[in-house]
Coordinates of N, CA and C and ligand atoms in Angstrom, one line a residue:
M76 N 12.0 -19.1 3.8 CA 11.1 -18.0 3.4 C 11.8 -17.1 2.4
K77 N 13.1 -17.2 2.3 CA 13.8 -16.2 1.4 C 13.8 -16.7 -0.1
V78 N 12.5 -16.9 -0.6 CA 12.4 -17.2 -2.0 C 12.6 -15.9 -2.7
L79 N 13.5 -16.0 -3.7 CA 13.9 -14.7 -4.3 C 12.7 -14.0 -5.0
K80 N 12.7 -12.7 -4.9 CA 11.6 -11.9 -5.6 C 11.8 -11.9 -7.1
N81 N 10.8 -11.7 -7.8 CA 10.9 -11.6 -9.3 C 10.7 -10.2 -9.7
E82 N 10.7 -10.0 -11.1 CA 10.7 -8.6 -11.6 C 9.3 -7.9 -11.3
K83 N 8.3 -8.7 -11.0 CA 7.0 -8.1 -10.7 C 6.9 -8.0 -9.2
H84 N 8.0 -8.1 -8.5 CA 8.0 -7.8 -7.0 C 7.3 -8.8 -6.2
Q85 N 7.0 -10.0 -6.7 CA 6.3 -11.0 -5.9 C 7.4 -11.7 -5.0
G86 N 6.9 -12.3 -3.9 CA 7.8 -13.0 -3.0 C 8.6 -12.2 -2.0
Y87 N 9.8 -12.6 -1.7 CA 10.6 -12.0 -0.6 C 11.4 -10.8 -1.1
S88 N 11.4 -9.8 -0.3 CA 12.3 -8.6 -0.5 C 13.2 -8.4 0.7
P89 N 14.5 -8.4 0.5 CA 15.4 -8.2 1.6 C 15.4 -6.8 2.1
V90 N 16.0 -6.6 3.3 CA 16.3 -5.2 3.9 C 16.9 -4.4 2.8
L91 N 16.6 -3.1 2.8 CA 17.2 -2.0 1.9 C 16.8 -2.1 0.5
S92 N 15.8 -3.0 0.1 CA 15.5 -3.1 -1.3 C 14.4 -2.2 -1.7
Q93 N 13.7 -1.5 -0.8 CA 12.6 -0.6 -1.2 C 13.0 0.8 -0.7
I94 N 12.7 1.7 -1.5 CA 13.0 3.1 -1.1 C 11.8 4.0 -1.3
S95 N 11.5 4.9 -0.3 CA 10.4 5.8 -0.5 C 10.9 7.1 -1.1
D96 N 9.9 8.0 -1.4 CA 10.2 9.2 -2.0 C 11.3 10.0 -1.2
N97 N 12.2 10.6 -1.9 CA 13.2 11.5 -1.3 C 14.1 10.8 -0.2
Q98 N 14.3 9.5 -0.3 CA 15.1 8.8 0.7 C 16.4 8.5 0.2
I99 N 17.5 8.5 1.1 CA 18.8 8.2 0.6 C 19.1 6.7 0.8
H100 N 18.8 6.1 2.0 CA 18.9 4.7 2.3 C 17.6 4.0 1.9
G101 N 17.7 2.7 1.7 CA 16.5 1.9 1.5 C 15.9 1.7 2.9
D102 N 14.7 1.0 3.0 CA 14.0 0.8 4.2 C 14.6 -0.4 5.0
Y103 N 14.6 -0.2 6.3 CA 15.1 -1.3 7.2 C 14.0 -2.3 7.5
K104 N 13.5 -2.9 6.5 CA 12.4 -3.9 6.6 C 12.7 -5.0 5.6
E105 N 12.2 -6.2 5.9 CA 12.1 -7.3 4.9 C 10.6 -7.6 4.8
S106 N 10.3 -8.1 3.6 CA 8.9 -8.3 3.4 C 8.6 -9.4 2.4
F107 N 7.4 -9.9 2.5 CA 7.0 -11.0 1.6 C 5.7 -10.4 0.8
F108 N 5.8 -10.4 -0.5 CA 4.7 -9.7 -1.3 C 3.9 -10.8 -1.9
I109 N 2.6 -10.7 -1.8 CA 1.6 -11.6 -2.4 C 0.7 -10.8 -3.3
G110 N 0.7 -11.1 -4.6 CA -0.1 -10.3 -5.5 C -1.3 -11.1 -6.0
I111 N -1.9 -10.7 -7.2 CA -3.0 -11.5 -7.7 C -2.4 -12.5 -8.7
E112 N -3.0 -13.7 -8.6 CA -2.5 -14.7 -9.5 C -3.0 -14.4 -11.0
G113 N -2.2 -14.7 -11.9 CA -2.6 -14.4 -13.3 C -1.5 -15.0 -14.3
S114 N -1.8 -14.9 -15.5 CA -0.8 -15.4 -16.5 C 0.3 -14.3 -16.6
N115 N 1.4 -14.8 -17.0 CA 2.7 -14.0 -17.0 C 2.6 -12.7 -17.8
D116 N 1.7 -12.7 -18.8 CA 1.7 -11.5 -19.6 C 0.6 -10.5 -19.2
T117 N -0.1 -10.8 -18.1 CA -1.1 -9.8 -17.6 C -0.4 -8.8 -16.7
P118 N -0.4 -7.5 -17.0 CA 0.2 -6.6 -16.1 C -0.3 -6.7 -14.7
F119 N 0.6 -6.6 -13.7 CA 0.3 -6.6 -12.3 C -0.2 -8.0 -11.8
C120 N -0.2 -9.0 -12.7 CA -0.6 -10.3 -12.2 C 0.5 -11.3 -12.5
R121 N 0.8 -12.2 -11.7 CA 1.8 -13.2 -11.9 C 1.6 -14.3 -10.9
A122 N 2.0 -15.5 -11.3 CA 1.9 -16.6 -10.3 C 2.7 -16.2 -9.0
N123 N 2.1 -16.3 -7.9 CA 2.8 -15.9 -6.7 C 3.9 -17.0 -6.4
I124 N 4.8 -16.5 -5.6 CA 5.9 -17.4 -5.1 C 5.5 -17.8 -3.7
W125 N 5.4 -19.2 -3.5 CA 5.0 -19.6 -2.2 C 6.1 -20.4 -1.5
P126 N 6.3 -20.3 -0.2 CA 7.3 -21.2 0.4 C 6.9 -22.6 0.3
N127 N 7.8 -23.5 0.4 CA 7.6 -24.9 0.3 C 6.6 -25.4 1.4
P128 N 5.5 -26.0 1.0 CA 4.5 -26.5 2.1 C 5.1 -27.5 3.1
D129 N 6.2 -28.1 2.7 CA 6.8 -29.0 3.7 C 7.4 -28.2 4.8
V130 N 7.8 -27.0 4.5 CA 8.4 -26.1 5.6 C 7.3 -25.3 6.3
L131 N 6.3 -24.8 5.6 CA 5.2 -24.0 6.2 C 3.9 -24.6 5.7
S132 N 3.5 -25.6 6.4 CA 2.3 -26.3 5.9 C 1.0 -25.4 6.2
G133 N 0.1 -25.3 5.2 CA -1.1 -24.5 5.4 C -0.9 -23.0 5.2
W134 N 0.3 -22.6 5.0 CA 0.5 -21.1 5.0 C -0.1 -20.5 3.8
Q135 N 0.0 -21.1 2.7 CA -0.6 -20.5 1.5 C -2.1 -20.4 1.6
A136 N -2.8 -21.4 2.1 CA -4.2 -21.4 2.3 C -4.6 -20.3 3.3
T137 N -3.9 -20.1 4.3 CA -4.2 -19.1 5.3 C -4.0 -17.7 4.7
M138 N -3.0 -17.5 3.9 CA -2.8 -16.2 3.3 C -3.9 -15.9 2.3
E139 N -4.3 -16.9 1.5 CA -5.3 -16.7 0.5 C -6.7 -16.4 1.2
K140 N -6.9 -17.0 2.3 CA -8.2 -16.7 3.1 C -8.1 -15.3 3.6
Y141 N -6.9 -14.9 4.1 CA -6.8 -13.5 4.7 C -7.0 -12.5 3.6
H142 N -6.4 -12.8 2.4 CA -6.6 -11.9 1.2 C -8.1 -11.7 0.9
Q143 N -8.8 -12.8 0.8 CA -10.2 -12.8 0.5 C -11.0 -12.0 1.5
E144 N -10.7 -12.2 2.8 CA -11.5 -11.5 3.9 C -11.1 -10.0 3.9
A145 N -9.9 -9.7 3.7 CA -9.4 -8.3 3.7 C -10.1 -7.5 2.6
L146 N -10.3 -8.2 1.4 CA -10.9 -7.6 0.3 C -12.4 -7.3 0.6
R147 N -13.0 -8.2 1.3 CA -14.4 -8.1 1.7 C -14.6 -6.8 2.7
V148 N -13.7 -6.7 3.6 CA -13.7 -5.6 4.5 C -13.5 -4.3 3.8
C149 N -12.5 -4.3 2.9 CA -12.2 -3.0 2.1 C -13.4 -2.6 1.3
K150 N -14.1 -3.6 0.7 CA -15.3 -3.2 -0.1 C -16.4 -2.7 0.7
A151 N -16.5 -3.2 1.9 CA -17.5 -2.6 2.9 C -17.2 -1.2 3.2
I152 N -15.9 -0.9 3.4 CA -15.4 0.4 3.8 C -15.7 1.3 2.6
A153 N -15.4 0.8 1.4 CA -15.6 1.6 0.1 C -17.1 2.1 0.0
R154 N -18.0 1.3 0.5 CA -19.4 1.7 0.5 C -19.7 2.9 1.4
V155 N -19.1 2.8 2.6 CA -19.2 3.9 3.6 C -18.6 5.2 3.0
L156 N -17.4 5.0 2.3 CA -16.7 6.2 1.8 C -17.6 6.8 0.6
A157 N -18.2 5.9 -0.1 CA -19.1 6.4 -1.2 C -20.2 7.3 -0.7
L158 N -20.8 6.8 0.4 CA -21.9 7.6 1.0 C -21.4 8.9 1.5
A159 N -20.2 8.9 2.1 CA -19.6 10.1 2.6 C -19.3 11.1 1.5
L160 N -19.1 10.6 0.3 CA -18.8 11.5 -0.8 C -20.1 11.8 -1.7
N161 N -21.2 11.5 -1.1 CA -22.5 11.8 -1.7 C -22.8 11.2 -3.0
V162 N -22.2 10.0 -3.2 CA -22.6 9.2 -4.4 C -23.3 7.9 -3.8
D163 N -23.9 7.1 -4.6 CA -24.6 5.9 -4.1 C -23.7 5.0 -3.4
G164 N -24.2 4.3 -2.4 CA -23.3 3.4 -1.6 C -22.6 2.4 -2.5
D165 N -23.2 1.9 -3.6 CA -22.6 0.9 -4.4 C -21.8 1.5 -5.6
Y166 N -21.5 2.8 -5.5 CA -20.9 3.6 -6.6 C -19.6 2.9 -7.1
F167 N -18.8 2.4 -6.1 CA -17.5 1.8 -6.5 C -17.6 0.3 -6.9
D168 N -18.8 -0.2 -6.7 CA -19.0 -1.7 -6.9 C -19.3 -2.0 -8.4
T169 N -18.7 -1.3 -9.3 CA -18.9 -1.7 -10.7 C -17.7 -2.5 -11.2
P170 N -17.9 -3.3 -12.3 CA -16.7 -4.0 -12.9 C -15.5 -3.1 -13.2
E171 N -15.8 -1.9 -13.7 CA -14.7 -1.0 -14.1 C -13.9 -0.5 -12.8
M172 N -14.6 -0.3 -11.7 CA -14.0 0.3 -10.6 C -13.4 -0.8 -9.6
L173 N -14.2 -1.5 -8.9 CA -13.7 -2.5 -8.0 C -14.0 -3.9 -8.4
G174 N -14.4 -4.1 -9.6 CA -14.8 -5.4 -10.1 C -13.6 -6.4 -10.1
N175 N -12.5 -6.0 -10.6 CA -11.3 -6.8 -10.6 C -10.1 -6.0 -10.0
P176 N -10.2 -5.7 -8.7 CA -9.3 -4.8 -8.1 C -7.9 -5.4 -8.1
L177 N -6.9 -4.5 -8.2 CA -5.5 -4.9 -8.1 C -5.1 -4.9 -6.6
T178 N -5.3 -6.1 -6.0 CA -5.0 -6.1 -4.5 C -3.7 -6.8 -4.2
F179 N -2.9 -6.1 -3.4 CA -1.6 -6.6 -3.0 C -1.5 -6.8 -1.5
M180 N -0.7 -7.7 -1.1 CA -0.6 -7.9 0.3 C 0.9 -7.9 0.6
R181 N 1.3 -7.2 1.7 CA 2.8 -7.3 2.0 C 2.9 -7.6 3.5
L182 N 3.6 -8.7 3.8 CA 3.9 -9.1 5.2 C 5.2 -8.5 5.5
L183 N 5.2 -7.7 6.6 CA 6.4 -6.9 6.9 C 7.1 -7.3 8.2
H184 N 8.4 -7.2 8.2 CA 9.2 -7.4 9.4 C 10.2 -6.3 9.5
Y185 N 10.1 -5.5 10.5 CA 11.1 -4.3 10.7 C 12.1 -4.7 11.8
E186 N 13.3 -4.2 11.6 CA 14.3 -4.4 12.6 C 15.2 -3.2 12.7
G187 N 16.0 -3.1 13.8 CA 17.0 -2.0 13.9 C 16.4 -0.8 14.5
M188 N 17.2 0.2 14.6 CA 16.9 1.5 15.2 C 16.9 2.6 14.1
S189 N 15.8 3.3 14.0 CA 15.7 4.3 13.0 C 16.4 5.6 13.5
D190 N 16.8 6.4 12.6 CA 17.3 7.8 12.9 C 16.9 8.7 11.8
P191 N 15.7 9.3 11.9 CA 15.2 10.2 10.8 C 16.3 11.3 10.4
S192 N 17.1 11.8 11.4 CA 18.0 12.8 11.0 C 19.1 12.3 10.0
K193 N 19.3 11.0 10.0 CA 20.3 10.4 9.1 C 19.5 9.7 7.9
G194 N 18.2 9.9 7.9 CA 17.5 9.2 6.8 C 17.3 7.7 6.9
I195 N 17.5 7.3 8.2 CA 17.3 5.8 8.4 C 16.0 5.5 9.0
Y196 N 15.2 4.8 8.2 CA 13.8 4.5 8.6 C 13.5 3.0 8.5
G197 N 12.5 2.5 9.3 CA 11.9 1.2 9.0 C 11.2 1.3 7.7
C198 N 10.5 2.3 7.5 CA 9.8 2.6 6.2 C 9.8 4.1 6.1
G199 N 10.3 4.6 5.0 CA 10.5 6.1 4.8 C 9.1 6.7 4.6
P200 N 9.0 8.1 4.8 CA 7.8 8.8 4.6 C 7.2 8.6 3.2
H201 N 5.9 8.2 3.1 CA 5.3 8.0 1.9 C 3.8 8.0 2.1
S202 N 3.0 8.1 1.0 CA 1.6 7.7 1.0 C 1.4 6.5 0.1
D203 N 0.4 5.8 0.4 CA 0.1 4.6 -0.4 C -0.5 5.0 -1.7
F204 N -0.3 4.2 -2.7 CA -0.7 4.7 -4.1 C -2.2 4.5 -4.4
G205 N -2.8 3.5 -3.8 CA -4.1 3.1 -4.3 C -5.3 3.8 -3.7
M206 N -6.3 3.0 -3.5 CA -7.6 3.6 -2.9 C -7.5 3.6 -1.4
M207 N -7.2 2.4 -0.8 CA -7.0 2.4 0.7 C -6.1 1.2 1.0
T208 N -5.6 1.3 2.3 CA -4.8 0.2 2.8 C -5.3 -0.3 4.1
L209 N -5.5 -1.6 4.3 CA -5.9 -2.1 5.6 C -4.7 -2.6 6.2
L210 N -4.4 -2.1 7.4 CA -3.1 -2.4 8.1 C -3.3 -3.1 9.4
G211 N -2.8 -4.3 9.5 CA -2.8 -5.0 10.8 C -1.4 -5.0 11.4
T212 N -1.3 -4.6 12.6 CA 0.1 -4.5 13.2 C 0.1 -5.2 14.5
D213 N 1.3 -5.6 15.0 CA 1.5 -6.1 16.3 C 1.5 -4.9 17.3
S214 N 1.8 -5.2 18.6 CA 1.7 -4.1 19.5 C 3.0 -3.2 19.7
V215 N 4.0 -3.5 18.8 CA 5.2 -2.7 18.9 C 5.0 -1.4 18.2
M216 N 5.2 -0.3 18.9 CA 5.0 1.1 18.3 C 6.0 1.3 17.1
G217 N 5.6 2.1 16.2 CA 6.5 2.3 15.1 C 5.8 3.2 14.0
L218 N 4.5 3.0 13.7 CA 3.9 3.7 12.7 C 3.6 5.2 13.1
Q219 N 3.9 6.1 12.3 CA 3.6 7.5 12.5 C 2.9 8.1 11.3
I220 N 2.0 9.1 11.6 CA 1.4 9.8 10.5 C 1.7 11.3 10.6
C221 N 1.6 12.0 9.5 CA 1.7 13.4 9.5 C 0.4 14.0 8.9
K222 N -0.3 14.7 9.8 CA -1.7 15.1 9.4 C -1.7 16.2 8.3
D223 N -0.6 17.0 8.3 CA -0.6 18.1 7.3 C 0.8 18.1 6.6
R224 N 0.9 17.5 5.4 CA 2.2 17.3 4.8 C 2.7 18.6 4.3
D225 N 1.9 19.7 4.3 CA 2.4 21.0 3.8 C 3.1 21.9 4.9
V226 N 2.8 21.5 6.1 CA 3.4 22.3 7.2 C 4.8 21.9 7.5
K227 N 5.8 22.8 7.5 CA 7.2 22.5 7.7 C 7.7 23.2 9.0
P228 N 8.4 22.6 9.9 CA 8.8 21.2 9.8 C 7.6 20.3 10.1
R229 N 7.7 19.1 9.5 CA 6.6 18.2 9.6 C 6.4 17.7 11.0
K230 N 5.1 17.5 11.4 CA 4.8 17.0 12.8 C 4.4 15.6 12.7
W231 N 5.1 14.7 13.3 CA 4.8 13.2 13.2 C 4.1 12.7 14.5
E232 N 3.1 12.0 14.4 CA 2.4 11.4 15.6 C 2.3 9.9 15.5
Y233 N 2.7 9.3 16.6 CA 2.5 7.8 16.7 C 1.1 7.4 16.6
I234 N 0.8 6.3 15.9 CA -0.5 5.7 15.9 C -0.5 4.4 16.8
L235 N -1.3 4.4 17.8 CA -1.4 3.3 18.8 C -2.0 2.1 18.1
S236 N -1.5 0.9 18.3 CA -2.2 -0.2 17.8 C -3.3 -0.7 18.8
I237 N -4.5 -0.9 18.3 CA -5.6 -1.3 19.2 C -5.8 -2.8 18.9
K238 N -5.8 -3.6 19.9 CA -5.9 -5.0 19.7 C -7.3 -5.3 19.0
G239 N -7.2 -6.1 18.0 CA -8.4 -6.5 17.3 C -8.9 -5.5 16.2
A240 N -8.2 -4.3 16.1 CA -8.6 -3.3 15.2 C -7.6 -3.1 14.0
Y241 N -8.1 -2.7 12.9 CA -7.3 -2.4 11.8 C -7.1 -0.9 11.7
I242 N -6.0 -0.5 11.1 CA -5.7 0.9 10.7 C -6.1 1.0 9.2
V243 N -6.8 2.0 8.8 CA -7.2 2.2 7.4 C -6.5 3.5 6.9
N244 N -5.6 3.3 5.9 CA -5.0 4.5 5.3 C -5.7 4.8 4.0
I245 N -5.9 6.1 3.8 CA -6.4 6.6 2.5 C -5.3 6.7 1.6
G246 N -5.5 6.2 0.3 CA -4.4 6.2 -0.7 C -4.5 7.4 -1.7
D247 N -3.5 7.5 -2.5 CA -3.4 8.7 -3.4 C -4.5 8.6 -4.5
L248 N -4.9 7.4 -4.9 CA -6.0 7.4 -6.0 C -7.3 7.8 -5.4
L249 N -7.6 7.6 -4.1 CA -8.8 8.1 -3.5 C -8.8 9.6 -3.3
E250 N -7.6 10.1 -3.1 CA -7.5 11.6 -3.0 C -7.8 12.2 -4.3
R251 N -7.3 11.6 -5.4 CA -7.6 12.1 -6.8 C -9.1 11.9 -7.1
W252 N -9.7 10.8 -6.8 CA -11.1 10.5 -7.0 C -12.0 11.6 -6.3
S253 N -11.6 11.9 -5.0 CA -12.4 12.8 -4.2 C -12.0 14.2 -4.3
N254 N -11.1 14.5 -5.2 CA -10.7 15.9 -5.5 C -10.1 16.5 -4.2
G255 N -9.4 15.6 -3.4 CA -8.7 16.1 -2.2 C -9.6 16.2 -1.0
I256 N -10.9 15.8 -1.1 CA -11.7 15.8 0.2 C -11.1 14.8 1.1
F257 N -10.8 13.6 0.6 CA -10.1 12.6 1.4 C -8.6 12.8 1.1
K258 N -7.8 13.1 2.0 CA -6.3 13.3 1.8 C -5.6 12.0 2.0
S259 N -4.7 11.6 1.2 CA -4.0 10.4 1.4 C -3.0 10.6 2.6
T260 N -2.9 9.6 3.4 CA -2.2 9.7 4.7 C -0.7 9.6 4.5
L261 N 0.1 10.7 4.8 CA 1.5 10.6 4.8 C 2.0 9.8 6.0
H262 N 2.7 8.7 5.9 CA 3.1 7.9 7.0 C 4.5 7.4 6.9
R263 N 5.0 6.9 8.0 CA 6.4 6.3 8.0 C 6.4 5.4 9.2
V264 N 7.5 4.5 9.2 CA 7.6 3.6 10.3 C 9.1 3.8 10.9
L265 N 9.1 4.0 12.2 CA 10.4 4.1 12.9 C 10.7 2.8 13.6
G266 N 11.9 2.3 13.5 CA 12.3 1.1 14.2 C 12.8 1.6 15.6
N267 N 12.5 0.8 16.7 CA 13.0 1.2 18.0 C 13.9 0.1 18.6
G268 N 14.4 -0.7 17.7 CA 15.3 -1.8 18.1 C 14.6 -3.1 18.3
Q269 N 13.3 -3.1 18.5 CA 12.5 -4.3 18.7 C 12.1 -4.8 17.3
D270 N 11.9 -6.1 17.2 CA 11.2 -6.6 16.0 C 9.8 -6.1 15.9
R271 N 9.3 -5.8 14.7 CA 7.9 -5.3 14.6 C 7.4 -6.0 13.3
Y272 N 6.2 -6.5 13.4 CA 5.5 -7.2 12.3 C 4.2 -6.6 12.0
S273 N 3.9 -6.5 10.7 CA 2.6 -5.9 10.3 C 2.2 -6.6 8.9
I274 N 0.9 -6.5 8.6 CA 0.4 -6.9 7.3 C -0.3 -5.8 6.7
A275 N 0.1 -5.4 5.5 CA -0.6 -4.3 4.7 C -1.3 -5.0 3.6
F276 N -2.6 -4.6 3.5 CA -3.4 -5.1 2.3 C -3.8 -3.8 1.5
F277 N -3.3 -3.8 0.3 CA -3.5 -2.6 -0.5 C -4.6 -2.8 -1.5
L278 N -5.6 -1.9 -1.5 CA -6.7 -2.0 -2.4 C -6.6 -1.0 -3.5
Q279 N -6.5 -1.5 -4.7 CA -6.4 -0.6 -5.9 C -7.4 -0.9 -6.9
P280 N -8.0 0.1 -7.6 CA -9.1 -0.2 -8.5 C -8.7 -1.2 -9.6
S281 N -9.6 -1.6 -10.5 CA -9.3 -2.5 -11.6 C -8.3 -1.8 -12.5
H282 N -7.6 -2.7 -13.2 CA -6.5 -2.3 -14.1 C -6.8 -1.1 -15.0
D283 N -8.0 -1.2 -15.7 CA -8.4 -0.2 -16.7 C -9.2 1.0 -16.1
C284 N -9.5 0.9 -14.8 CA -10.3 2.0 -14.2 C -9.8 3.4 -14.5
I285 N -10.6 4.2 -15.0 CA -10.2 5.6 -15.1 C -10.6 6.4 -13.8
V286 N -9.6 6.8 -13.1 CA -9.8 7.5 -11.9 C -9.9 9.0 -12.2
E287 N -11.1 9.5 -12.1 CA -11.3 10.9 -12.3 C -12.3 11.5 -11.3
C288 N -12.1 12.8 -11.1 CA -12.9 13.5 -10.0 C -14.4 13.1 -10.0
L289 N -14.9 12.7 -8.9 CA -16.3 12.3 -8.8 C -17.2 13.5 -9.1
P290 N -18.4 13.3 -9.7 CA -19.3 14.4 -10.0 C -19.6 15.2 -8.8
T291 N -19.7 14.6 -7.6 CA -20.2 15.3 -6.4 C -19.0 16.0 -5.7
C292 N -17.8 15.9 -6.2 CA -16.6 16.5 -5.6 C -16.1 17.7 -6.4
Q293 N -16.9 18.1 -7.4 CA -16.4 19.3 -8.1 C -17.6 20.3 -8.4
S294 N -17.2 21.5 -8.6 CA -18.2 22.5 -8.9 C -17.5 23.6 -9.7
E295 N -18.3 24.6 -10.1 CA -17.6 25.7 -10.9 C -16.5 26.4 -10.1
N296 N -16.7 26.5 -8.8 CA -15.6 27.1 -8.0 C -14.6 26.1 -7.5
N297 N -14.8 24.9 -7.7 CA -13.9 23.8 -7.2 C -13.7 22.8 -8.3
P298 N -13.0 23.2 -9.4 CA -12.8 22.3 -10.5 C -11.9 21.2 -10.1
P299 N -11.8 20.1 -10.9 CA -11.0 18.9 -10.6 C -9.5 19.4 -10.5
K300 N -8.8 18.9 -9.5 CA -7.4 19.3 -9.2 C -6.5 18.4 -10.0
Y301 N -7.0 17.2 -10.3 CA -6.1 16.2 -11.0 C -6.7 15.7 -12.3
P302 N -5.9 15.6 -13.3 CA -6.5 15.0 -14.5 C -6.9 13.6 -14.4
A303 N -7.8 13.1 -15.2 CA -8.2 11.7 -15.2 C -7.0 10.8 -15.5
I304 N -6.9 9.7 -14.9 CA -5.7 8.8 -15.2 C -6.1 7.3 -15.1
K305 N -5.6 6.5 -16.0 CA -5.9 5.1 -15.9 C -5.1 4.5 -14.7
C306 N -5.8 3.6 -13.9 CA -5.2 3.1 -12.7 C -3.8 2.4 -13.0
S307 N -3.8 1.6 -14.1 CA -2.5 0.9 -14.3 C -1.4 1.9 -14.7
T308 N -1.7 2.9 -15.4 CA -0.7 3.9 -15.8 C -0.1 4.6 -14.5
Y309 N -1.0 5.0 -13.6 CA -0.6 5.6 -12.4 C 0.3 4.7 -11.5
L310 N -0.2 3.5 -11.4 CA 0.5 2.5 -10.5 C 1.9 2.2 -11.1
T311 N 2.0 2.0 -12.4 CA 3.2 1.6 -13.0 C 4.3 2.7 -12.7
Q312 N 3.9 3.9 -12.9 CA 4.8 5.0 -12.6 C 5.3 5.0 -11.1
R313 N 4.3 4.9 -10.2 CA 4.6 5.0 -8.8 C 5.5 3.8 -8.4
Y314 N 5.2 2.6 -8.8 CA 6.0 1.5 -8.4 C 7.4 1.6 -9.0
Q315 N 7.5 2.1 -10.2 CA 8.9 2.2 -10.8 C 9.7 3.2 -10.0
D316 N 9.1 4.3 -9.5 CA 9.8 5.3 -8.7 C 10.3 4.7 -7.4
S317 N 9.6 3.7 -6.8 CA 9.9 3.3 -5.5 C 10.8 2.0 -5.3
Q318 N 11.3 1.5 -6.4 CA 12.1 0.3 -6.3 C 13.6 0.6 -6.6
V319 N 14.4 0.0 -5.7 CA 15.8 0.0 -6.0 C 16.1 -1.0 -7.1
D320 N 17.1 -0.8 -7.9 CA 17.4 -1.7 -9.0 C 17.4 -3.2 -8.5
L321 N 16.5 -4.0 -9.1 CA 16.4 -5.4 -8.6 C 17.5 -6.3 -9.0
S322 N 18.3 -5.8 -10.0 CA 19.3 -6.7 -10.6 C 20.4 -7.1 -9.6
I323 N 20.6 -6.3 -8.5 CA 21.6 -6.6 -7.5 C 21.3 -7.8 -6.7
Y324 N 20.0 -8.3 -6.7 CA 19.6 -9.4 -5.9 C 19.6 -10.7 -6.8
K325 N 19.9 -10.6 -8.1 CA 19.9 -11.8 -8.9 C 21.3 -12.3 -9.1
K326 N 21.8 -12.9 -8.1 CA 23.1 -13.4 -8.2 C 23.0 -14.9 -8.5
Ligands
AKG502 O1 4.1 -1.5 8.8 C1 3.3 -0.5 8.9 O2 2.8 -0.2 9.9 C2 3.1 0.4 7.6 C3 3.5 -0.3 6.3 C4 3.3 0.6 5.2 O3 3.1 1.8 5.3 C5 3.4 0.1 3.8 O4 3.8 -1.0 3.6 O5 3.0 0.9 2.9
FE2_503 FE1 2.3 2.6 3.5

């Protein structure tokens, strides 16, 4: 499974290779990243790296099916979110918005014991960058959320995993779109010494989508809090900020 990752972060990432905002150590997790297939010069798209089918037969097809179904679920949730924001249910269903979404999937394995006082985490505190994340977890506790990131000291609450249910995290681009009506969820993962496995499916708008405050989320007394930004510009910046120098793994 340890197919080396490439510069576009596809494939396997070892423990300590990813770092969240304001963290000293990397995360105590290993992961396998599956992005969208594309030609090498398309930003955010690249041929995925798959394990040898002789070793894991049928794995690629299973992952591709999961990817397709997770996208279907996210698009259905996007319709509910649109109605909640007082725009048409199909508001996000345009080619510019969710027509060619930048969807990424990360299969995660956590290990070891976290110690937040020493900055040691399974996954350090962060919010996801995109529109929303569909998270499937096993029954090992670990995920915590902070409902109000501005209250200090921060209060962290465990999220129980419910068999057969997904956790949906609001991402930063949806916070921008909704002018802060939907707040992106600050979350982290603590290791408790047990192995923990999860699958995160990240939904991000189309590459050239301009994410700007929805007409229904602003008024004279409530002007847009964030400037309009192109999805790819925003994501490039956020991904660059969260990666440890990849060159150390290219031996
Ligand atoms: O594993 C989890 O429960 C959370 C994963 C996560 O937050 C992420 O990969 O962004
Ligand atoms: Fe996350």
